[in-house]
XYZ file of C-alpha atoms in Angstrom:
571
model
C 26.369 27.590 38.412
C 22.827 29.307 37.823
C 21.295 29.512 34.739
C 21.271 33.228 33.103
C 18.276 32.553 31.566
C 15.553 34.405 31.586
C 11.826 34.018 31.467
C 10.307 33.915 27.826
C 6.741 35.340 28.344
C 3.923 35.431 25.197
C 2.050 38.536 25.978
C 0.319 40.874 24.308
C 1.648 44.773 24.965
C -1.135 45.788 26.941
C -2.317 43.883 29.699
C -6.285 42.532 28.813
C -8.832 43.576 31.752
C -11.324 40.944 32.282
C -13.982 41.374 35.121
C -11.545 43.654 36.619
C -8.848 40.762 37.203
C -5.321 41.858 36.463
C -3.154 39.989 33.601
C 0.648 39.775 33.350
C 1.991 41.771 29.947
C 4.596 41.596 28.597
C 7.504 41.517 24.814
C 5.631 38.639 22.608
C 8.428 35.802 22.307
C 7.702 32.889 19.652
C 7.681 29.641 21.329
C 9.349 26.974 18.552
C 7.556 23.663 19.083
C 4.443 23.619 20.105
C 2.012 25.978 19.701
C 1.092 29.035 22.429
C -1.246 28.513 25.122
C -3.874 30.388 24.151
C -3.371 33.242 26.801
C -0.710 35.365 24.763
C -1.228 38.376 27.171
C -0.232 36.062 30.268
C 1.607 33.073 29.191
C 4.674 32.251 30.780
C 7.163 29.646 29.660
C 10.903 29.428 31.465
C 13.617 26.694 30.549
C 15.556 25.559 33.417
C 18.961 25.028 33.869
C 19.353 21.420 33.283
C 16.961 21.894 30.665
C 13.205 20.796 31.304
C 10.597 23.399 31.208
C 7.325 24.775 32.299
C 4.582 27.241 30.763
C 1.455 28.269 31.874
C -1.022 31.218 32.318
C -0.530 33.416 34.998
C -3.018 36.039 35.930
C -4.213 38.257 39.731
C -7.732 37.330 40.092
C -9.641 40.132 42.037
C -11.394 37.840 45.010
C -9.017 34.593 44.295
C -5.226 36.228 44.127
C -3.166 34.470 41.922
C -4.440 32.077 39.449
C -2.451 29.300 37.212
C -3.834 27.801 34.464
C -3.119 25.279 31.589
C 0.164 24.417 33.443
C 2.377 22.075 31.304
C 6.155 20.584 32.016
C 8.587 19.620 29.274
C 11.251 16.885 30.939
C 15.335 17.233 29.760
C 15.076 14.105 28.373
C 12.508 14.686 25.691
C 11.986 11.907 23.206
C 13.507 9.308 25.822
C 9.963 10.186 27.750
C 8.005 11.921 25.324
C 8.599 14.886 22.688
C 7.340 19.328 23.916
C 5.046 19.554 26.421
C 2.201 17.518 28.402
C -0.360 19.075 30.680
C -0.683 18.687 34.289
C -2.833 21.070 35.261
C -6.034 22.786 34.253
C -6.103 25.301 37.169
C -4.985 26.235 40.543
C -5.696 28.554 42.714
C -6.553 29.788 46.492
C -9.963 28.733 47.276
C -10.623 29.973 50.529
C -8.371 31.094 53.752
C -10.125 30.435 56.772
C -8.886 31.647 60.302
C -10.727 31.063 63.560
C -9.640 32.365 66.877
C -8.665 30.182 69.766
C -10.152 32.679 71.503
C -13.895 31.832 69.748
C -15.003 35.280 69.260
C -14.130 35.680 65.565
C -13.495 33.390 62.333
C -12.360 35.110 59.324
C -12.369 34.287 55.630
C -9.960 35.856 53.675
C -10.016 34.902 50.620
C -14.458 35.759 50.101
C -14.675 38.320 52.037
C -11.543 40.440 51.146
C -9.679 38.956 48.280
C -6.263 38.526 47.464
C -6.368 41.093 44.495
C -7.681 44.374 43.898
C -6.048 46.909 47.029
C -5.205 44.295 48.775
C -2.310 43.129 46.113
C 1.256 44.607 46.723
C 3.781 45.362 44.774
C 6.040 43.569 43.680
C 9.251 45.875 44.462
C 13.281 44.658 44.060
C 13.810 44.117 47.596
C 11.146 41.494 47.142
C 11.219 40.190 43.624
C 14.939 38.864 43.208
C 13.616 37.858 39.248
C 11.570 39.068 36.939
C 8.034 41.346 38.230
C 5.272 41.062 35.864
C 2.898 43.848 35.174
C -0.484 43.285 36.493
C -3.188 45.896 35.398
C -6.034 46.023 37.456
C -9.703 48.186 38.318
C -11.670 48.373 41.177
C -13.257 50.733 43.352
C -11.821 51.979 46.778
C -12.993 53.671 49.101
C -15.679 54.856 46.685
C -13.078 55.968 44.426
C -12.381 53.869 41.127
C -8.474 53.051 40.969
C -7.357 51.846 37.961
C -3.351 50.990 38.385
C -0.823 48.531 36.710
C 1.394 47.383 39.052
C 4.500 44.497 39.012
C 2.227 42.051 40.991
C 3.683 38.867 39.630
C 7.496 37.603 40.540
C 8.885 34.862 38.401
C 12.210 33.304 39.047
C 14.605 30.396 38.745
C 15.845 29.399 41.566
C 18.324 26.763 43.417
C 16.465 23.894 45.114
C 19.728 21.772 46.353
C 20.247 18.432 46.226
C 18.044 16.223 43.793
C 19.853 13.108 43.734
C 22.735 11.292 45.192
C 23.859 7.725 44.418
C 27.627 6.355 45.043
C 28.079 2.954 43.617
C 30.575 1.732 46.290
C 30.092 1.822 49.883
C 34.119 3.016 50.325
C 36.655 3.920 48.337
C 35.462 6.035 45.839
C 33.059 4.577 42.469
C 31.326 6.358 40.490
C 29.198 8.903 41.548
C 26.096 10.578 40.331
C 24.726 13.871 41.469
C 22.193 16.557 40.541
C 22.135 20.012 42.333
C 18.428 20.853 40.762
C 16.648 24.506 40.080
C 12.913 25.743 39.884
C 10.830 28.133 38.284
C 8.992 30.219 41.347
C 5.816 31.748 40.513
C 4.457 34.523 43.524
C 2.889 37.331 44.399
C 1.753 38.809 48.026
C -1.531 40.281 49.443
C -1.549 42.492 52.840
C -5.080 41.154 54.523
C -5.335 43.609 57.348
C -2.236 42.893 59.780
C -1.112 39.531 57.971
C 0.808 39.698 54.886
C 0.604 36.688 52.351
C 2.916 35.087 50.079
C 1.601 32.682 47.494
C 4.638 30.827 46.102
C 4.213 28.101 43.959
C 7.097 25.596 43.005
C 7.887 24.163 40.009
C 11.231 21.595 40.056
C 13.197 20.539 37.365
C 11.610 17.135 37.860
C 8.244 17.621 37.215
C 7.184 18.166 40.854
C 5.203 21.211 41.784
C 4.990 23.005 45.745
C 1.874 24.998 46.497
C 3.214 27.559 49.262
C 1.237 29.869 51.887
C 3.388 32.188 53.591
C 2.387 34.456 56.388
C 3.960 37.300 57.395
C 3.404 41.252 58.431
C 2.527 41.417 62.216
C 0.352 39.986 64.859
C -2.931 41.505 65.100
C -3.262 44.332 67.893
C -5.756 44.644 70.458
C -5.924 46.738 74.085
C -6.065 44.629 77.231
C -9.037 42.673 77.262
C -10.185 42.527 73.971
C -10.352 39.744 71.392
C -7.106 39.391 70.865
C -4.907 39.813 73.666
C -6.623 38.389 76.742
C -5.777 36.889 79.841
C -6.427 33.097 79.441
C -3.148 31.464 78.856
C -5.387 28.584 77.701
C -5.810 30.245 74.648
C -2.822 32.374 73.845
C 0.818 33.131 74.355
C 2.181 35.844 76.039
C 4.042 38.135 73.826
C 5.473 40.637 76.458
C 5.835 40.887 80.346
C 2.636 42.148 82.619
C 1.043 45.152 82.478
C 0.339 47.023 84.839
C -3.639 48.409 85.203
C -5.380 50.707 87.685
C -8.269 49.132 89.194
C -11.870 50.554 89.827
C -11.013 51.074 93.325
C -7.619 52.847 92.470
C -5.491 50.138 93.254
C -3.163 49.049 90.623
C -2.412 44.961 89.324
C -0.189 43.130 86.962
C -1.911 41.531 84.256
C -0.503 39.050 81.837
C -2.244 39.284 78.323
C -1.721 36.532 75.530
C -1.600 36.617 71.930
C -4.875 34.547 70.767
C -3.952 31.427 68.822
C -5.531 30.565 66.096
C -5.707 28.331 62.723
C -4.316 29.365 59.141
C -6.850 26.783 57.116
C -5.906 27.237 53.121
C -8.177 25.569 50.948
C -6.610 25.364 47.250
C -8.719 24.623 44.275
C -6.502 21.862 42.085
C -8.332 21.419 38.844
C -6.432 18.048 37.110
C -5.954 17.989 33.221
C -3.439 14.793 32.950
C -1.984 14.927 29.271
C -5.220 16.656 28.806
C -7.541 13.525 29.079
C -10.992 13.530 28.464
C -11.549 11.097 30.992
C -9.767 11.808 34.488
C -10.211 9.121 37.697
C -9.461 9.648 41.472
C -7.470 6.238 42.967
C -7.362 6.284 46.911
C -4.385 3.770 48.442
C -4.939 2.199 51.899
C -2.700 0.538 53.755
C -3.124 -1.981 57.059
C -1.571 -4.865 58.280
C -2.474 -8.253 58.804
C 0.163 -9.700 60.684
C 3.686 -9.852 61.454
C 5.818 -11.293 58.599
C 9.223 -12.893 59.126
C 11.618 -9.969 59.531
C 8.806 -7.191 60.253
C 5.328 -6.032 60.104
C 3.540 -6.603 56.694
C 1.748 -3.928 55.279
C -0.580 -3.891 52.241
C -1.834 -1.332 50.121
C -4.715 -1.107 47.986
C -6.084 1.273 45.481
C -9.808 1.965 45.158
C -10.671 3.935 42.152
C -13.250 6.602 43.386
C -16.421 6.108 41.427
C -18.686 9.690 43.080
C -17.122 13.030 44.685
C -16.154 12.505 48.194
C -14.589 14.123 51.189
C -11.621 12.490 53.018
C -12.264 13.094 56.726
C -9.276 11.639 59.124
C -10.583 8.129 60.729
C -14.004 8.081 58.136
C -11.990 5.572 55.736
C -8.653 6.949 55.817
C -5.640 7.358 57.541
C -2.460 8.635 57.718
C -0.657 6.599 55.341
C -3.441 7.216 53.325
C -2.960 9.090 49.704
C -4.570 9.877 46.315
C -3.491 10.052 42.890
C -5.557 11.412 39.595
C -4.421 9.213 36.366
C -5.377 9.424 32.649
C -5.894 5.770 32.371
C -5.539 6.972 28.842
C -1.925 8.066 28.701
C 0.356 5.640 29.319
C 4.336 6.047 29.988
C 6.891 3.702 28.362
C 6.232 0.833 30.727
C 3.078 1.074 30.128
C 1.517 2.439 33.359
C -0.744 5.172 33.327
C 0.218 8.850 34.281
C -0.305 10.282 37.722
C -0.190 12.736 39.637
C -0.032 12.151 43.569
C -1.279 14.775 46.194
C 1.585 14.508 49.332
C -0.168 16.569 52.181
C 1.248 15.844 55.673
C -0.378 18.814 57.604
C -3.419 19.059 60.161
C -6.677 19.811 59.844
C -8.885 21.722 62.154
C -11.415 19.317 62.814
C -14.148 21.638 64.867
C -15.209 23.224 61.957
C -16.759 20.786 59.198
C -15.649 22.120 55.969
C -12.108 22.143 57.300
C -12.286 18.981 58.678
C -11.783 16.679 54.949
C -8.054 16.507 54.408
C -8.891 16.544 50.913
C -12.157 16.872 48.917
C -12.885 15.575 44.900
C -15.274 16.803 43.317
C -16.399 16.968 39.288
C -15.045 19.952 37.792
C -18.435 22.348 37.682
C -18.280 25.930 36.669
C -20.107 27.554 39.484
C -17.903 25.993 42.028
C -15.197 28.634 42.527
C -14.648 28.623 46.164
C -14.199 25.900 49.283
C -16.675 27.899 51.611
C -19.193 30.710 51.134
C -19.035 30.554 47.514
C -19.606 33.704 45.699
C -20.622 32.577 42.141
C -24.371 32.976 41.806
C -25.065 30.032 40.584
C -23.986 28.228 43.847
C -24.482 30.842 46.354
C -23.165 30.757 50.204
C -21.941 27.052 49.303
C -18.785 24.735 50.221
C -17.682 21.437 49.719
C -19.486 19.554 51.495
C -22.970 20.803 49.517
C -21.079 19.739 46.443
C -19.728 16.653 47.096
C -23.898 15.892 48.221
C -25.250 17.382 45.334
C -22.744 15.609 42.952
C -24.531 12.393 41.479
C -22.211 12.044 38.884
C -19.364 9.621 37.622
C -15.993 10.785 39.037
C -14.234 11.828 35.448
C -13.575 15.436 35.626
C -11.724 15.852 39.250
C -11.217 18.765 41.199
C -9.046 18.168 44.142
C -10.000 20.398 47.190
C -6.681 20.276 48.971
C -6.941 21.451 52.508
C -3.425 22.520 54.304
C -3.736 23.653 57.787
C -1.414 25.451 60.199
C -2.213 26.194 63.893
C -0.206 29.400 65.090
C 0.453 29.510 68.459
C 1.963 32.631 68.725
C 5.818 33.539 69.879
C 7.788 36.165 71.496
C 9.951 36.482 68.438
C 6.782 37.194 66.189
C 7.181 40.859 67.033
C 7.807 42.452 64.989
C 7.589 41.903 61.732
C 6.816 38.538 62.160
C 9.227 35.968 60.297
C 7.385 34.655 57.563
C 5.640 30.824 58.268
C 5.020 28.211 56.074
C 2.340 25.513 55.264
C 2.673 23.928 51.593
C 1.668 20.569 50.058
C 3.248 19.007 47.029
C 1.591 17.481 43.656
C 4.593 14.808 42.808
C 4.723 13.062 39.254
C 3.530 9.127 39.836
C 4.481 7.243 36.579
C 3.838 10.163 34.436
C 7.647 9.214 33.218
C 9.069 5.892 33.252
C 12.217 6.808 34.330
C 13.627 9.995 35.915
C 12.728 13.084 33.763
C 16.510 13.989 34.326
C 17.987 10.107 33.994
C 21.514 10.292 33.339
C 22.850 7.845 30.459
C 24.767 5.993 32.283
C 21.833 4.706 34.503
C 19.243 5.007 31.773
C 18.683 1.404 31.672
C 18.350 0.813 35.424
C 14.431 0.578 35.027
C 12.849 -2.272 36.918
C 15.164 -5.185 37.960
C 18.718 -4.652 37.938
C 20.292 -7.913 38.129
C 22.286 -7.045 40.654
C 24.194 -4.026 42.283
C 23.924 -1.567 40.201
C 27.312 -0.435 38.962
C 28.016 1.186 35.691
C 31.434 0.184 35.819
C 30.875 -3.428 35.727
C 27.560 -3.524 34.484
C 27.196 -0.120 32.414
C 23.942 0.761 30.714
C 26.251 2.706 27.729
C 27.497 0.386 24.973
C 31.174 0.439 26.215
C 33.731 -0.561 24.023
C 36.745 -2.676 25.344
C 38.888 -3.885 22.312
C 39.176 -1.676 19.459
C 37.301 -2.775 16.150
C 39.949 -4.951 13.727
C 40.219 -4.968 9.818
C 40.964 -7.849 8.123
C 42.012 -7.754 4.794
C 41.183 -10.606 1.922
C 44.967 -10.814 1.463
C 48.155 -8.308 1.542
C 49.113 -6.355 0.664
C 45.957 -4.215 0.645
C 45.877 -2.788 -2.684
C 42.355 -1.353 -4.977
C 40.094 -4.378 -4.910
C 40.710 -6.071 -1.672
C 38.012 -7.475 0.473
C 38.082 -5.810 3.800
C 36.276 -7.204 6.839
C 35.197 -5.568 9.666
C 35.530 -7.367 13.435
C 33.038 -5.648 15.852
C 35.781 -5.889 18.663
C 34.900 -6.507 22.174
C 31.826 -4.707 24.221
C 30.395 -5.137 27.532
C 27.587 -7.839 27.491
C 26.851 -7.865 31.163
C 23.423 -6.050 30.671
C 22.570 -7.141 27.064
C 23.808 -8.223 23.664
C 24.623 -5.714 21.176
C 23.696 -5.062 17.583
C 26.404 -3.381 15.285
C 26.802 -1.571 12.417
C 29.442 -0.136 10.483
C 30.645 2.689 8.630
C 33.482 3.029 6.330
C 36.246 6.171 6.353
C 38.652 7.536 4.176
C 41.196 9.585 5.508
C 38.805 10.557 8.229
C 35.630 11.330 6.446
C 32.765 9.038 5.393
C 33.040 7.394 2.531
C 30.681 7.485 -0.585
C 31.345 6.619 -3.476
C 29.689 6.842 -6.568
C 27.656 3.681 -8.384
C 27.875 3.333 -12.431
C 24.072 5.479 -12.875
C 25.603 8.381 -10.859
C 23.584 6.922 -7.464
C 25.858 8.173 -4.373
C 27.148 4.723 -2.359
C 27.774 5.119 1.321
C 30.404 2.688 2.255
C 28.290 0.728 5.416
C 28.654 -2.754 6.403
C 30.412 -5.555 7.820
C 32.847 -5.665 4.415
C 34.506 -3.070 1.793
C 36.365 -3.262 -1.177
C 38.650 -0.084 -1.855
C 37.854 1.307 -5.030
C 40.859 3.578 -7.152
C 39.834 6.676 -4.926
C 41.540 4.883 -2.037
C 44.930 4.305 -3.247
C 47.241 6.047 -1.130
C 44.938 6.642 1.702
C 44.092 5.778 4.915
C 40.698 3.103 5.590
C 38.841 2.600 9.104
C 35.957 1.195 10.083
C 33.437 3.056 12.940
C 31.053 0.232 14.627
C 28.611 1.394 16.603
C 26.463 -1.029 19.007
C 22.766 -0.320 20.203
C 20.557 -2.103 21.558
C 16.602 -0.918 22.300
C 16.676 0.825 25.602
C 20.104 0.955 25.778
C 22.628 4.357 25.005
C 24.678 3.432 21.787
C 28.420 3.519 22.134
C 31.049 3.972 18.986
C 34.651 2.638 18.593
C 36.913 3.228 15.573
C 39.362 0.624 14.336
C 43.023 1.388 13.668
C 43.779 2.610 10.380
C 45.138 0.330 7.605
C 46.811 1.823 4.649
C 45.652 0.899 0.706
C 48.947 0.771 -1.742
C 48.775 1.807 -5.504
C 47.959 -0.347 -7.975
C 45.563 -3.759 -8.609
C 45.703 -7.120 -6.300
C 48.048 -9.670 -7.516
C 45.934 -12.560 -9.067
């Protein structure tokens, strides 16, 4: 069933206008445990439905479209991993769009030399926004004409992501099985670029695992037979309709087939790292290869390099395809010890004709003036891209910026007209140790962490302190009367995983007992024994044991009553 909650936002009631970008406003709602953000006018914090949570900053930059910042997760499980909120993310954003034509007489770049704000942002209208649309105020001239205009440029949204997990413990027959239908928070917005229309949609899971979405959509860009666009070399196009027919010089008429020009979507996003907030961030590249065959199959080893300057990771220039990188706070370490992680999973092409598309992924130090993957527009690195900062970048590798670079080659379709169904190309920035165990584990597998011993079946083998024969009470002698010595028996538990320690409380009639010592000090009644004082005559004594065990849920089992008569032990 979805969750009926809704978004809780910390905003100020007036969106705040800085440089002309465009923040979300909206009803200031405390947030309990931690403390805000820091961006009250744009914060936005949304508790899923199994529980975990996000928050961040979300604002419409004018030239850069939708920016997130300080983005933190909260898992379900909270003290089991750790207690509120750790960071993930000090930024992300859109760094540059470029698209060259198959056709090689135009290359465009979005992002620098339109924008994905200002006119160019649309609204975020109910046929669109299925959740909640967040005011964005923005200013900018247009057409000579200064437009100052709030609009709902912001969606945010929980919704359904399917199947999370799946594990039956028998093979047939039935067992026990676990299963987790999981939900997101969506964070989007949309910018019309001439004839294309963009969605940035960014995916946060209930797990901890974010998806960093470019959509495209609108309509294929028009042209007249001949031009740029639509020309007659099937080499470098599709055809989107049957010939045409044109007149000839002469007078004569022919049937020409015109194509569609094909041509690259490369999306460049800016992924600023801020693991548990660390001062000290590092960049480890795994490689894999194979020296031989092994018994039953190939082996293959892997090895991590920690990345000691900036670099870009060109396909075949010391990486592969079963390469991948991680960024760690070697600083912040989960329950077993390892150090949080965050792993970049990016299985698309790149164009490799141009050269600043060509890296798969770039790292850089996280410098002020480097706002954009090509033909930078901060002034204090004009016209640049990442391959000038990568060379200019003499530093130690601490503070990394991940340059993520997510093609998509668009041959173009008959079913593209029109409007053209929307098309995908996304990358994912999965959690890598940053929990030791499932940020949604489910008791009854909680202890399944490392070696199980075997198959692993809760029945037999259950991680949950599991009672199998009650707890006993055995009395000094009987009948049990004010003054005799009662002993508790743990009963029986299943050892197959560990041994368990127990303790024991002490009921009368149902409630807890305490009594009352000679100086007026209350006495709970805990322990292995218990001698029934006059306030039991007449009533009814059990015994609650409950067996832990570090790492291990607790479990609780209640012995059967046993009944103290009037009057004093016979001597």
């Amino acid at each position: 069933m979805r969750s009926t909650r809704t978004t809780r936002l910390v905003a100020t009631a007036a969106a705040l206008l800085v440089s002309g970008a465009g923040l979300a406003a909206a009803s200031p709602v405390a947030v309990a445990d931690q403390p805000n953000l820091g961006c009250e006018e744009s914060q936005i914090e949304k508790v899923l439905e199994n529980g975990a949570a996000w928050r961040m900053c979300a604002r419409v930059h004018p030239i850069k479209g939708l920016v997130l910042e300080r983005i933190e997760f909260k898992p379900k499980t909270g003290d089991y991993e750790y207690a509120g909120y750790k960071r993930v993310l000090d930024q992300l954003n859109m760094a540059q769009l470029n698209v060259p034509y198959d056709t090689g007489h135009v290359q465009y770049n979005d992002i620098t030399s339109y924008g994905f704000g200002k006119q160019y942002l649309m609204a975020q209208v109910p046929e669109v926004c299925k959740g909640e649309a967040l005011p964005v105020s923005q200013s900018f001239t247009y057409q000579n004409n200064l437009i100052e205009r709030t609009i709902p440029g912001i969606c945010v949204d929980e919704e359904p992501v399917g199947l999370t997990t799946h594990a039956q413990e028998t093979q047939i027959g039935g067992g026990v099985l676990y299963v987790e239908q999981g939900t997101a928070l969506t964070v989007s917005s949309i910018s019309k670029i001439s004839w294309y229309e963009y969605q940035e949609r960014l995916v946060f899971d209930d797990h901890g695992q974010i998806e960093v979405g470019l959509g495209a959509t609108g309509d294929i860009a028009p042209g007249t037979p001949g031009s740029n666009f639509f020309g007659a070399d099937p080499k470098v196009g599709w055809p989107l309709s049957g010939p045409t027919t044109v007149t000839n010089p002469d007078g004569s008429t022919s049937q020409i087939q015109h194509y569609a020009a094909s041509h690259w979507h490369n999306a460049i996003w800016r992924v600023d790292f801020g693991i548990d907030k660390g001062e000290l961030q590092q960049v480890e590249q795994w490689d894999f290869s194979s020296p031989g065959a092994g018994a039953g199959a190939p082996i293959v080893e892997g090895t991590g390099t920690t990345k000691s300057r900036a670099f870009n990771a060109v396909p075949g220039e010391g990486n592969d395809q079963l390469t991948w990188w991680r960024v760690l706070n070697p600083n912040s370490k989960n329950k077993d010890g390892h150090p949080r992680s965050y792993e970049i999973v990016n299985r698309n092409a790149t164009n490799q004709l141009i050269p600043v598309t060509q890296p798969t992924v770039t790292f850089t130090n996280s410098r002020a003036c480097e706002e954009y993957a090509s033909a930078n527009l901060n002034a204090g690195c004009p016209g640049k891209n990442i391959l000038d900062y990568v060379a200019e970048d003499t530093h130690e590798l601490t503070d990394p910026v991940a340059w993520v670079n997510v093609g998509f080659h668009h041959t173009d379709k008959d079913e593209d007209q029109s409007p053209m169904p929307i098309h995908w190309q996304k990358f994912q920035l999965v959690p890598r140790d940053f929990f030791a165990q499932s940020p949604f584990i489910t008791e009854a597998r909680s202890c399944v962490n490392g070696p199980t011993g075997g198959a692993v079946n809760t029945t037999t083998r259950p991680c949950i302190a599991t009672n199998t024969a009650l707890p006993t009470i055995t009395p000094a002698s009987t009948p049990v009367r004010v003054g005799t010595r009662l002993t508790a028996n743990p009963g029986t538990w299943n050892t197959a995983r560990t041994t368990w320690n127990y303790s024991y409380v002490w009921f009368r009639n149902g409630e807890p007992i305490v009594n009352t010592a000679a100086d007026g000090t209350p006495v709970p009644a805990v322990g292995e024994t218990y001698t029934p004082v006059k306030a039991d005559a007449r009533k009814q004594i059990t015994v609650k044991v409950t067996a832990s065990q570090t790492g291990f849920p607790s479990g609780t089992a209640e012995s059967a009553p046993i009944a103290v008569k009037a009057g004093q032990p016979a001597r």
